[in-house]
Tab-separated table of C-alpha atoms in Angstrom:
chain	number	residue	atom	x	y	z
A	1477	UNK	CA	-5.447	17.759	-12.422
A	1478	UNK	CA	-4.871	20.089	-9.523
A	1479	UNK	CA	-2.614	19.667	-6.496
A	1480	UNK	CA	-5.003	21.561	-4.205
A	1481	UNK	CA	-7.813	19.147	-5.178
A	1482	UNK	CA	-5.468	16.260	-4.355
A	1483	UNK	CA	-4.710	17.835	-0.975
A	1484	UNK	CA	-8.451	18.101	-0.322
A	1485	UNK	CA	-8.790	14.394	-1.111
A	1486	UNK	CA	-6.130	13.424	1.411
A	1487	UNK	CA	-7.247	16.094	4.012
A	1488	UNK	CA	-3.919	17.837	3.957
A	1489	UNK	CA	-3.888	21.521	4.767
A	1490	UNK	CA	-0.399	22.266	6.030
A	1491	UNK	CA	2.257	24.373	4.304
A	1492	UNK	CA	4.023	22.658	1.400
A	1493	UNK	CA	6.357	25.269	-0.047
A	1494	UNK	CA	9.474	23.305	0.964
A	1495	UNK	CA	10.189	19.947	-0.729
A	1496	UNK	CA	11.701	18.645	2.501
A	1497	UNK	CA	11.468	15.369	4.499
A	1498	UNK	CA	9.016	16.782	7.041
A	1499	UNK	CA	6.524	17.773	4.314
A	1500	UNK	CA	7.019	14.486	2.478
A	1501	UNK	CA	6.380	12.495	5.696
A	1502	UNK	CA	3.186	14.428	6.453
A	1503	UNK	CA	1.776	14.117	2.891
A	1504	UNK	CA	2.630	10.374	2.846
A	1505	UNK	CA	0.815	9.728	6.139
A	1506	UNK	CA	-2.297	11.596	4.897
A	1507	UNK	CA	-2.168	9.657	1.597
A	1508	UNK	CA	-2.094	6.151	3.220
A	1509	UNK	CA	-4.800	7.064	5.786
A	1510	UNK	CA	-7.307	8.378	3.203
A	1511	UNK	CA	-6.617	6.356	0.001
A	1512	UNK	CA	-7.323	2.611	0.436
A	1513	UNK	CA	-5.254	-0.060	-1.197
A	1514	UNK	CA	-8.037	-1.870	-3.115
A	1515	UNK	CA	-8.693	-3.960	-6.183
A	1516	UNK	CA	-12.514	-3.682	-6.144
A	1517	UNK	CA	-12.707	-2.600	-9.760
A	1518	UNK	CA	-11.675	-6.091	-10.837
A	1519	UNK	CA	-14.531	-7.522	-8.778
A	1520	UNK	CA	-17.250	-5.211	-10.085
A	1521	UNK	CA	-16.562	-5.384	-13.807
A	1522	UNK	CA	-14.501	-2.202	-14.197
A	1523	UNK	CA	-11.302	-2.039	-16.241
A	1524	UNK	CA	-8.274	-0.414	-14.591
A	1525	UNK	CA	-6.535	2.048	-16.935
A	1526	UNK	CA	-2.939	2.829	-16.223
A	1527	UNK	CA	-2.874	6.477	-17.293
A	1528	UNK	CA	-2.560	9.379	-14.860
A	1529	UNK	CA	-5.794	11.164	-15.708
A	1530	UNK	CA	-7.886	7.967	-15.216
A	1531	UNK	CA	-6.122	7.302	-11.953
A	1532	UNK	CA	-6.617	10.900	-10.834
A	1533	UNK	CA	-10.317	10.861	-11.660
A	1534	UNK	CA	-10.816	7.535	-9.893
A	1535	UNK	CA	-8.916	8.312	-6.661
A	1536	UNK	CA	-9.298	12.053	-6.289
A	1537	UNK	CA	-12.733	12.778	-7.802
A	1538	UNK	CA	-14.565	9.464	-7.281
A	1539	UNK	CA	-12.891	8.988	-3.838
A	1540	UNK	CA	-11.803	5.460	-4.582
A	1541	UNK	CA	-8.535	3.751	-3.811
A	1542	UNK	CA	-6.420	1.618	-6.072
A	1543	UNK	CA	-3.583	-0.889	-6.232
A	1544	UNK	CA	0.127	-0.084	-6.231
A	1545	UNK	CA	0.267	0.962	-9.914
A	1546	UNK	CA	-2.412	3.583	-9.245
A	1547	UNK	CA	-1.688	4.721	-5.763
A	1548	UNK	CA	2.045	5.181	-6.214
A	1549	UNK	CA	1.566	6.754	-9.704
A	1550	UNK	CA	-0.683	9.397	-8.189
A	1551	UNK	CA	1.762	10.058	-5.388
A	1552	UNK	CA	4.624	10.238	-7.956
A	1553	UNK	CA	2.659	12.985	-9.805
A	1554	UNK	CA	1.949	14.931	-6.584
A	1555	UNK	CA	5.543	14.789	-5.452
A	1556	UNK	CA	6.743	15.974	-8.855
A	1557	UNK	CA	4.287	18.860	-8.720
A	1558	UNK	CA	5.764	19.829	-5.364
A	1559	UNK	CA	9.300	19.919	-6.667
A	1560	UNK	CA	10.652	16.629	-5.264
A	1561	UNK	CA	13.406	14.683	-6.969
A	1562	UNK	CA	11.391	11.456	-7.390
A	1563	UNK	CA	11.613	8.400	-9.660
A	1564	UNK	CA	9.683	5.131	-10.088
A	1565	UNK	CA	11.259	1.770	-9.297
A	1566	UNK	CA	10.031	-1.748	-9.957
A	1567	UNK	CA	10.060	-4.597	-7.414
A	1568	UNK	CA	9.568	-8.409	-7.227
A	1569	UNK	CA	7.271	-9.211	-4.312
A	1570	UNK	CA	7.927	-12.177	-2.048
A	1571	UNK	CA	5.453	-15.026	-2.278
A	1572	UNK	CA	5.408	-16.950	0.997
A	1573	UNK	CA	3.594	-19.932	-0.590
A	1574	UNK	CA	6.418	-20.297	-3.127
A	1575	UNK	CA	9.098	-19.316	-0.594
A	1576	UNK	CA	10.661	-17.013	-3.195
A	1577	UNK	CA	10.392	-13.726	-5.068
A	1578	UNK	CA	8.279	-13.468	-8.257
A	1579	UNK	CA	10.186	-13.977	-11.502
A	1580	UNK	CA	8.671	-10.855	-13.040
A	1581	UNK	CA	8.385	-7.339	-11.613
A	1582	UNK	CA	4.930	-6.963	-10.059
A	1583	UNK	CA	5.111	-3.899	-7.838
A	1584	UNK	CA	6.107	-0.215	-8.117
A	1585	UNK	CA	7.556	2.034	-5.514
A	1586	UNK	CA	9.159	5.490	-5.412
A	1587	UNK	CA	12.631	6.762	-4.617
A	1588	UNK	CA	12.946	10.377	-3.419
A	1589	UNK	CA	16.242	12.151	-3.005
A	1590	UNK	CA	16.363	14.996	-0.421
A	1591	UNK	CA	19.651	16.838	0.246
A	1592	UNK	CA	21.642	13.923	-1.199
A	1593	UNK	CA	19.899	11.271	0.877
A	1594	UNK	CA	17.681	8.660	-0.789
A	1595	UNK	CA	14.349	7.538	0.683
A	1596	UNK	CA	11.964	4.790	-0.373
A	1597	UNK	CA	8.367	5.953	-0.485
A	1598	UNK	CA	5.782	3.218	-1.063
A	1599	UNK	CA	2.112	3.998	-0.409
A	1600	UNK	CA	0.897	0.982	-2.384
A	1601	UNK	CA	1.583	-2.222	-0.486
A	1602	UNK	CA	-1.422	-2.130	1.804
A	1603	UNK	CA	-2.226	-4.389	4.756
A	1604	UNK	CA	0.233	-5.087	7.611
A	1605	UNK	CA	3.324	-4.482	5.419
A	1606	UNK	CA	2.453	-0.884	4.575
A	1607	UNK	CA	5.098	1.583	5.905
A	1608	UNK	CA	3.876	4.743	7.643
A	1609	UNK	CA	6.897	6.958	6.810
A	1610	UNK	CA	9.476	7.219	4.121
A	1611	UNK	CA	12.394	4.898	4.778
A	1612	UNK	CA	16.051	5.876	4.402
A	1613	UNK	CA	17.685	3.739	1.733
A	1614	UNK	CA	20.452	2.262	3.874
A	1615	UNK	CA	21.420	-1.381	4.167
A	1616	UNK	CA	21.263	-3.306	7.396
A	1617	UNK	CA	19.728	-0.553	9.553
A	1618	UNK	CA	16.556	-1.269	11.650
A	1619	UNK	CA	13.976	1.502	10.979
A	1620	UNK	CA	11.229	1.263	13.648
A	1621	UNK	CA	7.797	2.604	12.810
A	1622	UNK	CA	4.306	2.131	14.340
A	1623	UNK	CA	3.542	-0.929	12.169
A	1624	UNK	CA	6.869	-2.600	13.123
A	1625	UNK	CA	10.563	-2.583	12.379
A	1626	UNK	CA	11.483	-2.349	8.648
A	1627	UNK	CA	14.880	-2.795	7.077
A	1628	UNK	CA	16.674	-2.980	3.785
A	1629	UNK	CA	19.497	-5.387	2.995
A	1630	UNK	CA	21.609	-4.712	-0.074
A	1631	UNK	CA	23.535	-7.369	-1.978
A	1632	UNK	CA	25.375	-6.663	-5.207
A	1633	UNK	CA	22.999	-3.931	-6.328
A	1634	UNK	CA	19.827	-5.717	-5.354
A	1635	UNK	CA	17.883	-4.350	-2.356
A	1636	UNK	CA	15.804	-6.640	-0.118
A	1637	UNK	CA	12.967	-5.150	1.925
A	1638	UNK	CA	11.748	-6.936	5.064
A	1639	UNK	CA	9.767	-6.453	8.252
A	1640	UNK	CA	10.281	-7.867	11.741
A	1641	UNK	CA	6.948	-9.444	12.602
A	1642	UNK	CA	4.982	-9.064	15.818
A	1643	UNK	CA	2.713	-11.644	17.431
A	1644	UNK	CA	-1.046	-11.275	16.979
A	1645	UNK	CA	-3.522	-11.230	19.860
A	1646	UNK	CA	-6.879	-12.484	18.565
A	1647	UNK	CA	-9.543	-12.324	21.299
A	1648	UNK	CA	-11.803	-14.846	19.518
A	1649	UNK	CA	-9.724	-16.973	17.151
A	1650	UNK	CA	-11.791	-18.139	14.194
A	1651	UNK	CA	-11.252	-19.261	10.616
A	1652	UNK	CA	-9.890	-16.431	8.478
A	1653	UNK	CA	-8.430	-16.168	4.998
A	1654	UNK	CA	-6.829	-12.742	5.629
A	1655	UNK	CA	-3.703	-13.184	3.541
A	1656	UNK	CA	-1.404	-11.101	5.763
A	1657	UNK	CA	-1.771	-13.041	8.990
A	1658	UNK	CA	1.862	-14.013	9.638
A	1659	UNK	CA	2.892	-17.432	10.864
A	1660	UNK	CA	5.142	-17.094	13.867
A	1661	UNK	CA	8.682	-16.484	12.826
A	1662	UNK	CA	10.715	-13.371	13.014
A	1663	UNK	CA	11.365	-11.866	9.581
A	1664	UNK	CA	8.829	-11.417	6.778
A	1665	UNK	CA	10.407	-10.750	3.385
A	1666	UNK	CA	8.327	-8.241	1.400
A	1667	UNK	CA	10.037	-7.510	-1.945
A	1668	UNK	CA	13.337	-7.000	-3.752
A	1669	UNK	CA	14.248	-4.240	-6.177
A	1670	UNK	CA	17.067	-2.445	-7.938
A	1671	UNK	CA	17.572	1.301	-8.354
A	1672	UNK	CA	16.988	1.299	-12.142
A	1673	UNK	CA	14.536	4.146	-12.861
A	1674	UNK	CA	11.316	3.090	-14.616
A	1675	UNK	CA	8.548	4.774	-16.588
A	1676	UNK	CA	4.895	4.107	-15.773
A	1677	UNK	CA	4.464	2.729	-19.300
A	1678	UNK	CA	6.944	-0.076	-18.395
A	1679	UNK	CA	4.043	-1.475	-16.297
A	1680	UNK	CA	1.246	-1.474	-18.901
A	1681	UNK	CA	1.724	-5.180	-19.530
A	1682	UNK	CA	1.652	-5.957	-15.806
A	1683	UNK	CA	-1.532	-3.868	-15.346
A	1684	UNK	CA	-3.221	-5.949	-18.043
A	1685	UNK	CA	-1.849	-9.225	-16.818
A	1686	UNK	CA	-2.995	-8.728	-13.186
A	1687	UNK	CA	-6.540	-8.142	-14.382
A	1688	UNK	CA	-6.765	-11.355	-16.421
A	1689	UNK	CA	-4.422	-13.855	-14.780
A	1690	UNK	CA	-6.616	-16.272	-12.805
A	1691	UNK	CA	-3.933	-17.414	-10.390
A	1692	UNK	CA	-2.816	-14.127	-8.772
A	1693	UNK	CA	-4.167	-13.134	-5.316
A	1694	UNK	CA	-5.754	-9.931	-6.712
A	1695	UNK	CA	-8.008	-11.946	-9.019
A	1696	UNK	CA	-8.832	-14.523	-6.402
A	1697	UNK	CA	-9.842	-12.135	-3.611
A	1698	UNK	CA	-11.520	-8.740	-3.407
A	1699	UNK	CA	-9.284	-6.650	-1.147
A	1700	UNK	CA	-9.681	-3.248	0.461
A	1701	UNK	CA	-7.225	-2.115	3.153
A	1702	UNK	CA	-6.682	1.257	4.832
A	1703	UNK	CA	-4.259	2.433	7.451
A	1704	UNK	CA	-5.867	4.088	10.463
A	1705	UNK	CA	-4.380	6.324	13.187
A	1706	UNK	CA	-3.446	3.259	15.285
A	1707	UNK	CA	-3.517	0.288	12.988
A	1708	UNK	CA	-5.309	-0.868	9.863
A	1709	UNK	CA	-8.609	-2.073	8.428
A	1710	UNK	CA	-8.719	-4.917	5.857
A	1711	UNK	CA	-11.765	-6.240	4.036
A	1712	UNK	CA	-10.815	-9.443	2.144
A	1713	UNK	CA	-13.872	-11.111	0.579
A	1714	UNK	CA	-16.412	-11.100	3.376
A	1715	UNK	CA	-13.800	-10.995	6.158
A	1716	UNK	CA	-13.192	-7.727	7.961
A	1717	UNK	CA	-10.011	-7.574	9.983
A	1718	UNK	CA	-9.320	-4.649	12.318
A	1719	UNK	CA	-5.767	-4.433	13.655
A	1720	UNK	CA	-4.445	-2.193	16.389
A	1721	UNK	CA	-0.606	-2.005	16.365
A	1722	UNK	CA	1.385	-2.602	19.531
A	1723	UNK	CA	-1.709	-3.193	21.622
A	1724	UNK	CA	0.605	-4.937	24.103
A	1725	UNK	CA	4.396	-5.073	23.927
A	1726	UNK	CA	5.434	-6.604	20.624
A	1727	UNK	CA	1.820	-7.745	20.009
A	1728	UNK	CA	-0.905	-6.403	17.675
A	1729	UNK	CA	-4.607	-6.709	18.558
A	1730	UNK	CA	-6.587	-8.391	15.750
A	1731	UNK	CA	-10.426	-8.493	15.553
A	1732	UNK	CA	-11.978	-10.598	12.763
A	1733	UNK	CA	-15.605	-10.381	11.626
A	1734	UNK	CA	-17.394	-12.227	8.836
A	1735	UNK	CA	-19.863	-9.948	6.989
A	1736	UNK	CA	-23.018	-10.581	4.885
A	1737	UNK	CA	-23.269	-9.132	1.352
A	1738	UNK	CA	-25.304	-6.181	2.706
A	1739	UNK	CA	-22.761	-5.516	5.426
A	1740	UNK	CA	-19.917	-5.532	2.891
A	1741	UNK	CA	-21.446	-2.582	1.013
A	1742	UNK	CA	-22.178	-0.740	4.302
A	1743	UNK	CA	-18.683	-1.381	5.658
A	1744	UNK	CA	-17.029	-0.034	2.469
A	1745	UNK	CA	-19.040	3.180	2.926
A	1746	UNK	CA	-18.726	3.567	6.700
A	1747	UNK	CA	-15.147	2.490	7.269
A	1748	UNK	CA	-13.403	3.036	3.902
A	1749	UNK	CA	-15.577	5.932	2.550
A	1750	UNK	CA	-16.030	4.042	-0.690
A	1751	UNK	CA	-19.296	3.973	-2.675
A	1752	UNK	CA	-19.034	1.794	-5.754
A	1753	UNK	CA	-20.786	2.599	-9.044
A	1754	UNK	CA	-21.179	-1.055	-9.945
A	1755	UNK	CA	-22.149	-4.061	-7.853
A	1756	UNK	CA	-19.299	-5.788	-6.061
A	1757	UNK	CA	-19.026	-9.599	-6.117
A	1758	UNK	CA	-16.791	-10.346	-3.109
């Protein structure tokens, strides 16, 4: 594994000698705009191995994406290589259908400490709840970014992560099963976590479970999302959603297209730069 090869994968060619916030922010932005959040392996018969070399080969050499366990693990490795003080944390994501947080940890994120200040760095949530910059780990402070306003709320050692939602402008409303289309309402809870450091091996069981459990969203839907310079792309099943953030004041522009099987393959190549080795069953 080679940090320069990783930089080539994320199209990053700026200086990186200082492990500072500016460099972290730049690397993070490149990472989320070149590495899709995707679970396509599950839908084309490929096993997902949770070891660094497998993840590196898949994302850096085969130019694929991955889910949180892969994307954030790769970023963890890169930041360590660059001399950052970084650790892995585990989170319970919020399930709107159940109106509560999952009982078990089902997400990983990173905490980076720079000059005594802690930042949350999470490149692996995907869709409309993906941050575009590291967030300061402070409670009750609105942190506006291009995708919207994010904030943490801390209560007795547990941190709650949420986003203030914007309205969606859909020129031609149609049926869609895009899972991140928010119902109108102001706050969207995303996940909760503690600051207990974790090891990647703590998530081996989760990695296996997510691939076999029939009732989780990642088994039910093939998902591929990528942040763009002004919004995001999301391919869920045969539905392509293109979102432009803050198209009008406090409103995101959403275009939704239903694709054929042939168009799915072409869209993965043209818009996400993904060429699969095995046939995808959306």
